Amino acid sequence: MTVGRFAPSPSGRIHLGNILCSLLAWLSARQKGGRVVLRIEDLDTARCPRRYALQMEEDLRWLGLTWDEGPGAEEGRGPYYQSERTALYAAALERLRARGLVYPCFCTRAELHAASAPHREDGQVLYPGTCRRLSPAEAAERARTRPPAMRLRVPEETIAFTDGHMGPYEEDLARECGDFLLRRSDGMFAYQLAVVVDDAAMGVTEVVRGADLLASTPRQLLLYRLLDLPAPSFYHLPLLLTADGRRLSKRNADAGLDALAERCLPEEILGKLAYLAGFHPSAAPASAQALLAEFDWEKVPTGDIRLPEGLFPA
Ligand code: GLU
């Protein structure tokens, strides 16, 4: 049985990019007769207050993007808010630590940026491995004055996989990413660890998400393997850009639902997005249910999609 999911981070009102992603996740799972889980990725509780999560749930319901498991439809694999699942992340971190795969890191953000490490295209810094070389005694000494972050020891290995939409993708983790964070020094667990623990615990078999997370997938595949968890299949969809080519953000009011919900019906929003995504023949209104008959990954472009000026009311 296919199990898909929505995993929004409620740091603001849902925008058209989030809606396109949720629509494709819903269609891809439902078309296979599968189920959909909603998980709220609110690890950063300061940026993701509960009222934004509740608004997001209401927006998804309004759009007709229903879920079988998640807030309001509990099925025993919850809680569905990451902020309430930290014991599971701590247990996974402990399993990795017990196998000698984790070490404490005392580098500050300023030190990391100063260490002339090349920056990846997704803005991540390649970690130069500074604290990997600390002896246990040195690490214990430093931990007296500064709580450490925790990093995964990345093997010298290229991780390759085939994305269901974007095709083959690979990364030499040691060279292109370095030892990555599992927990920050303030105790917040890293997205990379939480997403793997949760997708596995929630029985997710199919991950549909934006192409900005394609580069995270090799790190997650490594964690699935190290934690002996079954990995899902991945489909990364193109990013939606503004007419002038900028990335949509939750602060970008022109693509947010605040204004759109007052001027459009859900079917109008979904029809236009499905048209932009290549599988709906015109921008005519359509419900998610009606789009099931038309959805086809083969028709979805792989390059970024620009929102044409005037397609959505400003
Ligand atoms: N929470 C992430 C976001 O809203 C998505 C994570 C994922 O789909 O793996 O961008």
mmCIF file of C-alpha atoms and ligand atoms in Angstrom:
data_model
loop_
_atom_site.group_PDB
_atom_site.id
_atom_site.type_symbol
_atom_site.label_atom_id
_atom_site.label_comp_id
_atom_site.label_asym_id
_atom_site.label_seq_id
_atom_site.Cartn_x
_atom_site.Cartn_y
_atom_site.Cartn_z
ATOM 1 C CA MET A 1 0.000 0.000 0.000
ATOM 2 C CA THR A 2 1.369 3.396 -0.991
ATOM 3 C CA VAL A 3 1.588 5.894 1.852
ATOM 4 C CA GLY A 4 2.311 9.485 0.849
ATOM 5 C CA ARG A 5 2.575 12.507 3.076
ATOM 6 C CA PHE A 6 2.418 16.260 3.454
ATOM 7 C CA ALA A 7 5.161 17.565 5.724
ATOM 8 C CA PRO A 8 4.731 21.331 5.847
ATOM 9 C CA SER A 9 6.740 23.631 8.091
ATOM 10 C CA PRO A 10 4.195 26.094 9.469
ATOM 11 C CA SER A 11 6.398 29.195 9.581
ATOM 12 C CA GLY A 12 3.715 31.290 7.870
ATOM 13 C CA ARG A 13 0.631 30.956 5.705
ATOM 14 C CA ILE A 14 0.766 28.269 3.021
ATOM 15 C CA HIS A 15 1.827 29.605 -0.426
ATOM 16 C CA LEU A 16 1.288 28.409 -3.980
ATOM 17 C CA GLY A 17 4.516 26.388 -3.951
ATOM 18 C CA ASN A 18 3.422 24.512 -0.827
ATOM 19 C CA ILE A 19 -0.007 23.960 -2.381
ATOM 20 C CA LEU A 20 1.481 22.566 -5.605
ATOM 21 C CA CYS A 21 3.657 20.234 -3.553
ATOM 22 C CA SER A 22 0.727 19.050 -1.439
ATOM 23 C CA LEU A 23 -1.425 18.589 -4.534
ATOM 24 C CA LEU A 24 1.179 16.418 -6.247
ATOM 25 C CA ALA A 25 1.814 14.394 -3.078
ATOM 26 C CA TRP A 26 -1.936 13.824 -2.736
ATOM 27 C CA LEU A 27 -2.466 12.918 -6.412
ATOM 28 C CA SER A 28 0.580 10.656 -6.600
ATOM 29 C CA ALA A 29 -0.500 8.622 -3.547
ATOM 30 C CA ARG A 30 -4.252 8.642 -4.208
ATOM 31 C CA GLN A 31 -3.819 7.628 -7.843
ATOM 32 C CA LYS A 32 -2.173 4.432 -6.608
ATOM 33 C CA GLY A 33 -5.054 3.872 -4.185
ATOM 34 C CA GLY A 34 -2.759 4.968 -1.370
ATOM 35 C CA ARG A 35 -3.140 6.812 1.897
ATOM 36 C CA VAL A 36 -1.900 10.248 2.921
ATOM 37 C CA VAL A 37 -0.350 11.306 6.230
ATOM 38 C CA LEU A 38 -0.104 14.902 7.424
ATOM 39 C CA ARG A 39 2.883 15.640 9.644
ATOM 40 C CA ILE A 40 3.570 19.138 10.900
ATOM 41 C CA GLU A 41 7.308 19.945 10.816
ATOM 42 C CA ASP A 42 7.420 22.434 13.667
ATOM 43 C CA LEU A 43 10.770 21.486 15.213
ATOM 44 C CA ASP A 44 11.649 25.166 15.244
ATOM 45 C CA THR A 45 8.874 26.076 17.660
ATOM 46 C CA ALA A 46 9.888 29.755 17.762
ATOM 47 C CA ARG A 47 9.316 30.107 14.015
ATOM 48 C CA CYS A 48 6.388 27.684 13.854
ATOM 49 C CA PRO A 49 3.754 28.622 16.421
ATOM 50 C CA ARG A 50 0.765 26.305 16.748
ATOM 51 C CA ARG A 51 -1.638 28.860 15.280
ATOM 52 C CA TYR A 52 0.171 28.675 11.938
ATOM 53 C CA ALA A 53 -0.095 24.879 11.976
ATOM 54 C CA LEU A 54 -3.821 25.042 12.660
ATOM 55 C CA GLN A 55 -4.222 27.555 9.841
ATOM 56 C CA MET A 56 -2.319 25.243 7.500
ATOM 57 C CA GLU A 57 -4.556 22.319 8.397
ATOM 58 C CA GLU A 58 -7.607 24.475 7.711
ATOM 59 C CA ASP A 59 -6.163 25.632 4.377
ATOM 60 C CA LEU A 60 -5.442 22.058 3.251
ATOM 61 C CA ARG A 61 -8.990 21.014 4.168
ATOM 62 C CA TRP A 62 -10.400 24.030 2.308
ATOM 63 C CA LEU A 63 -8.398 22.973 -0.757
ATOM 64 C CA GLY A 64 -9.831 19.442 -0.536
ATOM 65 C CA LEU A 65 -6.389 17.939 0.118
ATOM 66 C CA THR A 66 -7.516 15.449 2.716
ATOM 67 C CA TRP A 67 -5.381 13.180 4.881
ATOM 68 C CA ASP A 68 -6.083 9.796 6.430
ATOM 69 C CA GLU A 69 -3.675 10.138 9.303
ATOM 70 C CA GLY A 70 -2.573 13.286 11.042
ATOM 71 C CA PRO A 71 -3.911 15.993 13.322
ATOM 72 C CA GLY A 72 -7.667 15.497 13.713
ATOM 73 C CA ALA A 73 -7.535 12.011 12.154
ATOM 74 C CA GLU A 74 -5.344 10.125 14.608
ATOM 75 C CA GLU A 75 -4.538 6.533 13.764
ATOM 76 C CA GLY A 76 -2.086 5.562 16.436
ATOM 77 C CA ARG A 77 1.179 6.582 14.797
ATOM 78 C CA GLY A 78 1.085 10.097 16.165
ATOM 79 C CA PRO A 79 1.719 12.552 17.591
ATOM 80 C CA TYR A 80 1.836 14.275 14.212
ATOM 81 C CA TYR A 81 3.632 17.415 15.389
ATOM 82 C CA GLN A 82 7.402 17.037 15.306
ATOM 83 C CA SER A 83 7.684 19.254 18.381
ATOM 84 C CA GLU A 84 6.007 16.396 20.303
ATOM 85 C CA ARG A 85 8.225 13.629 18.904
ATOM 86 C CA THR A 86 11.628 14.608 20.253
ATOM 87 C CA ALA A 87 11.983 11.422 22.366
ATOM 88 C CA LEU A 88 12.019 9.414 19.117
ATOM 89 C CA TYR A 89 14.771 11.595 17.646
ATOM 90 C CA ALA A 90 16.786 11.318 20.850
ATOM 91 C CA ALA A 91 16.503 7.509 20.695
ATOM 92 C CA ALA A 92 17.673 7.435 17.072
ATOM 93 C CA LEU A 93 20.604 9.717 17.889
ATOM 94 C CA GLU A 94 21.532 7.420 20.776
ATOM 95 C CA ARG A 95 21.506 4.372 18.479
ATOM 96 C CA LEU A 96 23.907 6.115 16.118
ATOM 97 C CA ARG A 97 26.061 7.317 18.992
ATOM 98 C CA ALA A 98 26.278 3.814 20.458
ATOM 99 C CA ARG A 99 27.699 2.644 17.135
ATOM 100 C CA GLY A 100 30.414 5.309 17.257
ATOM 101 C CA LEU A 101 28.911 7.267 14.356
ATOM 102 C CA VAL A 102 28.317 10.542 16.166
ATOM 103 C CA TYR A 103 30.684 13.104 17.691
ATOM 104 C CA PRO A 104 30.229 16.395 19.547
ATOM 105 C CA CYS A 105 31.012 19.598 17.662
ATOM 106 C CA PHE A 106 31.891 22.864 19.374
ATOM 107 C CA CYS A 107 32.335 25.047 16.293
ATOM 108 C CA THR A 108 30.400 28.284 16.324
ATOM 109 C CA ARG A 109 28.552 29.550 13.292
ATOM 110 C CA ALA A 110 31.158 32.290 12.882
ATOM 111 C CA GLU A 111 33.986 29.737 12.991
ATOM 112 C CA LEU A 112 32.273 27.584 10.392
ATOM 113 C CA HIS A 113 31.891 30.480 7.998
ATOM 114 C CA ALA A 114 35.430 31.681 8.599
ATOM 115 C CA ALA A 115 36.869 28.219 7.860
ATOM 116 C CA SER A 116 36.889 29.032 4.129
ATOM 117 C CA ALA A 117 34.933 25.831 3.444
ATOM 118 C CA PRO A 118 33.214 25.948 0.081
ATOM 119 C CA HIS A 119 29.509 26.628 0.212
ATOM 120 C CA ARG A 120 27.144 24.262 -1.484
ATOM 121 C CA GLU A 121 24.562 25.586 -3.875
ATOM 122 C CA ASP A 122 21.844 25.055 -1.258
ATOM 123 C CA GLY A 123 23.652 27.412 1.102
ATOM 124 C CA GLN A 124 25.033 24.661 3.360
ATOM 125 C CA VAL A 125 28.639 24.892 4.434
ATOM 126 C CA LEU A 126 30.878 21.930 3.797
ATOM 127 C CA TYR A 127 31.973 20.976 7.306
ATOM 128 C CA PRO A 128 35.772 20.700 7.378
ATOM 129 C CA GLY A 129 35.766 18.045 10.124
ATOM 130 C CA THR A 130 37.404 20.223 12.793
ATOM 131 C CA CYS A 131 35.847 18.495 15.813
ATOM 132 C CA ARG A 132 36.082 14.981 14.341
ATOM 133 C CA ARG A 133 39.723 15.055 15.379
ATOM 134 C CA LEU A 134 39.142 15.952 19.051
ATOM 135 C CA SER A 135 40.156 13.291 21.577
ATOM 136 C CA PRO A 136 37.474 12.211 24.094
ATOM 137 C CA ALA A 137 39.366 14.124 26.806
ATOM 138 C CA GLU A 138 39.457 17.322 24.731
ATOM 139 C CA ALA A 139 35.777 17.010 23.925
ATOM 140 C CA ALA A 140 34.899 16.492 27.590
ATOM 141 C CA GLU A 141 36.953 19.554 28.535
ATOM 142 C CA ARG A 142 35.196 21.756 25.971
ATOM 143 C CA ALA A 143 31.768 20.456 26.948
ATOM 144 C CA ARG A 144 32.293 22.038 30.377
ATOM 145 C CA THR A 145 31.916 25.511 28.898
ATOM 146 C CA ARG A 146 29.834 25.025 25.803
ATOM 147 C CA PRO A 147 27.055 22.534 24.989
ATOM 148 C CA PRO A 148 28.034 20.727 21.789
ATOM 149 C CA ALA A 149 26.097 20.102 18.625
ATOM 150 C CA MET A 150 26.112 16.488 17.384
ATOM 151 C CA ARG A 151 27.387 15.471 13.972
ATOM 152 C CA LEU A 152 27.235 12.277 11.971
ATOM 153 C CA ARG A 153 30.528 10.795 10.798
ATOM 154 C CA VAL A 154 29.963 10.560 7.067
ATOM 155 C CA PRO A 155 31.647 7.649 5.256
ATOM 156 C CA GLU A 156 33.837 8.115 2.173
ATOM 157 C CA GLU A 157 31.128 7.054 -0.181
ATOM 158 C CA THR A 158 28.988 8.212 -3.053
ATOM 159 C CA ILE A 159 25.298 7.736 -2.377
ATOM 160 C CA ALA A 160 23.306 7.285 -5.581
ATOM 161 C CA PHE A 161 19.597 6.869 -6.137
ATOM 162 C CA THR A 162 17.015 7.358 -8.851
ATOM 163 C CA ASP A 163 14.437 10.024 -8.193
ATOM 164 C CA GLY A 164 10.992 9.079 -9.468
ATOM 165 C CA HIS A 165 10.753 12.384 -11.306
ATOM 166 C CA MET A 166 14.224 13.924 -11.599
ATOM 167 C CA GLY A 167 16.058 10.692 -12.489
ATOM 168 C CA PRO A 168 19.513 9.599 -11.290
ATOM 169 C CA TYR A 169 21.161 11.704 -8.590
ATOM 170 C CA GLU A 170 24.283 11.124 -6.542
ATOM 171 C CA GLU A 171 26.453 12.807 -3.998
ATOM 172 C CA ASP A 172 29.885 12.133 -2.595
ATOM 173 C CA LEU A 173 28.944 13.003 0.964
ATOM 174 C CA ALA A 174 32.432 13.337 2.421
ATOM 175 C CA ARG A 175 33.505 15.715 -0.350
ATOM 176 C CA GLU A 176 30.321 17.673 -1.013
ATOM 177 C CA CYS A 177 28.647 17.818 2.381
ATOM 178 C CA GLY A 178 30.935 16.630 5.160
ATOM 179 C CA ASP A 179 29.818 15.426 8.580
ATOM 180 C CA PHE A 180 26.339 16.877 8.997
ATOM 181 C CA LEU A 181 24.347 18.005 12.019
ATOM 182 C CA LEU A 182 21.946 15.697 13.802
ATOM 183 C CA ARG A 183 21.306 18.005 16.736
ATOM 184 C CA ARG A 184 22.143 21.651 17.210
ATOM 185 C CA SER A 185 23.958 22.960 20.262
ATOM 186 C CA ASP A 186 20.687 24.400 21.608
ATOM 187 C CA GLY A 187 19.196 20.897 21.571
ATOM 188 C CA MET A 188 17.035 21.270 18.465
ATOM 189 C CA PHE A 189 17.124 18.094 16.372
ATOM 190 C CA ALA A 190 18.061 18.500 12.730
ATOM 191 C CA TYR A 191 15.485 18.187 9.982
ATOM 192 C CA GLN A 192 17.576 15.438 8.329
ATOM 193 C CA LEU A 193 17.268 13.142 11.337
ATOM 194 C CA ALA A 194 13.660 13.978 12.219
ATOM 195 C CA VAL A 195 12.336 13.484 8.695
ATOM 196 C CA VAL A 196 13.914 10.025 8.414
ATOM 197 C CA VAL A 197 12.726 8.868 11.837
ATOM 198 C CA ASP A 198 9.206 10.132 11.160
ATOM 199 C CA ASP A 199 8.739 8.947 7.594
ATOM 200 C CA ALA A 200 9.844 5.472 8.701
ATOM 201 C CA ALA A 201 7.705 5.471 11.873
ATOM 202 C CA MET A 202 4.659 6.645 9.929
ATOM 203 C CA GLY A 203 5.045 3.958 7.273
ATOM 204 C CA VAL A 204 5.619 6.467 4.470
ATOM 205 C CA THR A 205 6.549 4.729 1.203
ATOM 206 C CA GLU A 206 6.570 7.743 -1.116
ATOM 207 C CA VAL A 207 8.025 11.209 -0.478
ATOM 208 C CA VAL A 208 6.913 13.990 -2.835
ATOM 209 C CA ARG A 209 8.537 17.376 -2.187
ATOM 210 C CA GLY A 210 10.220 20.374 -3.765
ATOM 211 C CA ALA A 211 13.456 20.113 -5.743
ATOM 212 C CA ASP A 212 15.183 22.245 -3.096
ATOM 213 C CA LEU A 213 15.316 19.060 -1.001
ATOM 214 C CA LEU A 214 16.808 16.825 -3.697
ATOM 215 C CA ALA A 215 20.273 17.591 -2.298
ATOM 216 C CA SER A 216 19.157 16.438 1.172
ATOM 217 C CA THR A 217 18.131 13.009 -0.059
ATOM 218 C CA PRO A 218 21.584 11.325 -0.044
ATOM 219 C CA ARG A 219 22.037 12.349 3.608
ATOM 220 C CA GLN A 220 18.632 10.924 4.425
ATOM 221 C CA LEU A 221 19.325 7.694 2.524
ATOM 222 C CA LEU A 222 22.505 7.272 4.562
ATOM 223 C CA LEU A 223 20.515 7.715 7.787
ATOM 224 C CA TYR A 224 17.903 5.163 6.682
ATOM 225 C CA ARG A 225 20.695 2.686 6.156
ATOM 226 C CA LEU A 226 22.539 3.415 9.397
ATOM 227 C CA LEU A 227 19.300 3.175 11.390
ATOM 228 C CA ASP A 228 18.222 -0.024 9.564
ATOM 229 C CA LEU A 229 15.005 1.606 8.386
ATOM 230 C CA PRO A 230 13.305 1.000 5.022
ATOM 231 C CA ALA A 231 13.709 4.024 2.712
ATOM 232 C CA PRO A 232 10.731 5.378 0.747
ATOM 233 C CA SER A 233 10.849 6.300 -2.920
ATOM 234 C CA PHE A 234 11.385 9.978 -3.717
ATOM 235 C CA TYR A 235 9.771 12.320 -6.245
ATOM 236 C CA HIS A 236 11.085 15.880 -6.367
ATOM 237 C CA LEU A 237 8.960 18.426 -8.146
ATOM 238 C CA PRO A 238 10.157 21.626 -9.796
ATOM 239 C CA LEU A 239 10.116 24.811 -7.772
ATOM 240 C CA LEU A 240 7.526 27.470 -8.416
ATOM 241 C CA LEU A 241 9.093 30.899 -8.994
ATOM 242 C CA THR A 242 7.585 34.369 -9.168
ATOM 243 C CA ALA A 243 7.172 35.944 -12.629
ATOM 244 C CA ASP A 244 10.562 37.635 -12.166
ATOM 245 C CA GLY A 245 12.273 34.412 -11.156
ATOM 246 C CA ARG A 246 12.466 34.670 -7.366
ATOM 247 C CA ARG A 247 11.858 31.748 -5.026
ATOM 248 C CA LEU A 248 8.483 31.897 -3.292
ATOM 249 C CA SER A 249 8.714 32.371 0.421
ATOM 250 C CA LYS A 250 6.127 32.423 3.142
ATOM 251 C CA ARG A 251 6.833 36.132 3.549
ATOM 252 C CA ASN A 252 6.079 36.672 -0.125
ATOM 253 C CA ALA A 253 2.496 37.840 0.216
ATOM 254 C CA ASP A 254 1.732 37.740 -3.523
ATOM 255 C CA ALA A 255 1.792 33.948 -3.520
ATOM 256 C CA GLY A 256 0.272 33.452 -0.066
ATOM 257 C CA LEU A 257 -3.226 32.239 0.540
ATOM 258 C CA ASP A 258 -4.171 35.330 2.568
ATOM 259 C CA ALA A 259 -5.150 37.309 -0.501
ATOM 260 C CA LEU A 260 -5.904 34.392 -2.824
ATOM 261 C CA ALA A 261 -8.442 32.687 -0.562
ATOM 262 C CA GLU A 262 -10.614 35.784 -0.669
ATOM 263 C CA ARG A 263 -10.603 36.000 -4.443
ATOM 264 C CA CYS A 264 -10.461 32.379 -5.622
ATOM 265 C CA LEU A 265 -12.285 29.133 -5.083
ATOM 266 C CA PRO A 266 -10.108 26.128 -4.206
ATOM 267 C CA GLU A 267 -10.868 24.577 -7.613
ATOM 268 C CA GLU A 268 -9.591 27.708 -9.366
ATOM 269 C CA ILE A 269 -6.293 27.554 -7.489
ATOM 270 C CA LEU A 270 -5.827 23.828 -8.073
ATOM 271 C CA GLY A 271 -6.814 24.032 -11.767
ATOM 272 C CA LYS A 272 -4.278 26.793 -12.437
ATOM 273 C CA LEU A 273 -1.507 24.993 -10.566
ATOM 274 C CA ALA A 274 -2.250 21.720 -12.368
ATOM 275 C CA TYR A 275 -2.098 23.603 -15.672
ATOM 276 C CA LEU A 276 1.285 25.102 -14.755
ATOM 277 C CA ALA A 277 2.451 21.639 -13.722
ATOM 278 C CA GLY A 278 1.651 20.400 -17.226
ATOM 279 C CA PHE A 279 -1.032 17.779 -16.667
ATOM 280 C CA HIS A 280 -4.254 19.835 -16.853
ATOM 281 C CA PRO A 281 -5.022 20.953 -20.428
ATOM 282 C CA SER A 282 -6.162 24.472 -19.509
ATOM 283 C CA ALA A 283 -6.260 26.725 -16.467
ATOM 284 C CA ALA A 284 -9.925 25.803 -15.933
ATOM 285 C CA PRO A 285 -11.043 25.087 -12.363
ATOM 286 C CA ALA A 286 -10.749 21.481 -11.184
ATOM 287 C CA SER A 287 -11.025 19.724 -7.827
ATOM 288 C CA ALA A 288 -8.236 17.501 -6.554
ATOM 289 C CA GLN A 289 -10.586 14.558 -7.040
ATOM 290 C CA ALA A 290 -11.200 15.480 -10.705
ATOM 291 C CA LEU A 291 -7.449 15.913 -11.311
ATOM 292 C CA LEU A 292 -6.840 12.294 -10.317
ATOM 293 C CA ALA A 293 -7.860 11.173 -13.806
ATOM 294 C CA GLU A 294 -5.365 13.557 -15.446
ATOM 295 C CA PHE A 295 -2.323 13.490 -13.205
ATOM 296 C CA ASP A 296 0.788 12.046 -14.829
ATOM 297 C CA TRP A 297 4.347 12.563 -13.539
ATOM 298 C CA GLU A 298 5.598 12.279 -17.133
ATOM 299 C CA LYS A 299 3.869 15.546 -18.024
ATOM 300 C CA VAL A 300 5.316 17.516 -15.107
ATOM 301 C CA PRO A 301 8.387 19.550 -16.119
ATOM 302 C CA THR A 302 11.705 19.016 -14.358
ATOM 303 C CA GLY A 303 12.889 22.647 -14.590
ATOM 304 C CA ASP A 304 11.598 25.478 -12.389
ATOM 305 C CA ILE A 305 8.114 26.789 -13.182
ATOM 306 C CA ARG A 306 7.516 30.537 -13.338
ATOM 307 C CA LEU A 307 4.149 31.918 -12.288
ATOM 308 C CA PRO A 308 2.909 33.882 -15.288
ATOM 309 C CA GLU A 309 1.973 37.484 -14.499
ATOM 310 C CA GLY A 310 -1.761 37.812 -13.976
ATOM 311 C CA LEU A 311 -2.623 34.101 -13.803
ATOM 312 C CA PHE A 312 -3.552 34.518 -10.137
ATOM 313 C CA PRO A 313 -5.276 37.703 -8.960
ATOM 314 C CA ALA A 314 -2.832 39.962 -7.119
HETATM 315 N N1 GLU B 1 9.082 20.577 6.091
HETATM 316 C C1 GLU B 1 9.726 20.752 4.826
HETATM 317 C C2 GLU B 1 9.205 22.001 4.145
HETATM 318 O O1 GLU B 1 8.115 22.463 4.441
HETATM 319 C C3 GLU B 1 9.495 19.580 3.901
HETATM 320 C C4 GLU B 1 10.272 18.401 4.311
HETATM 321 C C5 GLU B 1 10.118 17.193 3.418
HETATM 322 O O2 GLU B 1 9.159 17.132 2.621
HETATM 323 O O3 GLU B 1 10.941 16.290 3.545
HETATM 324 O O4 GLU B 1 9.901 22.527 3.302
#
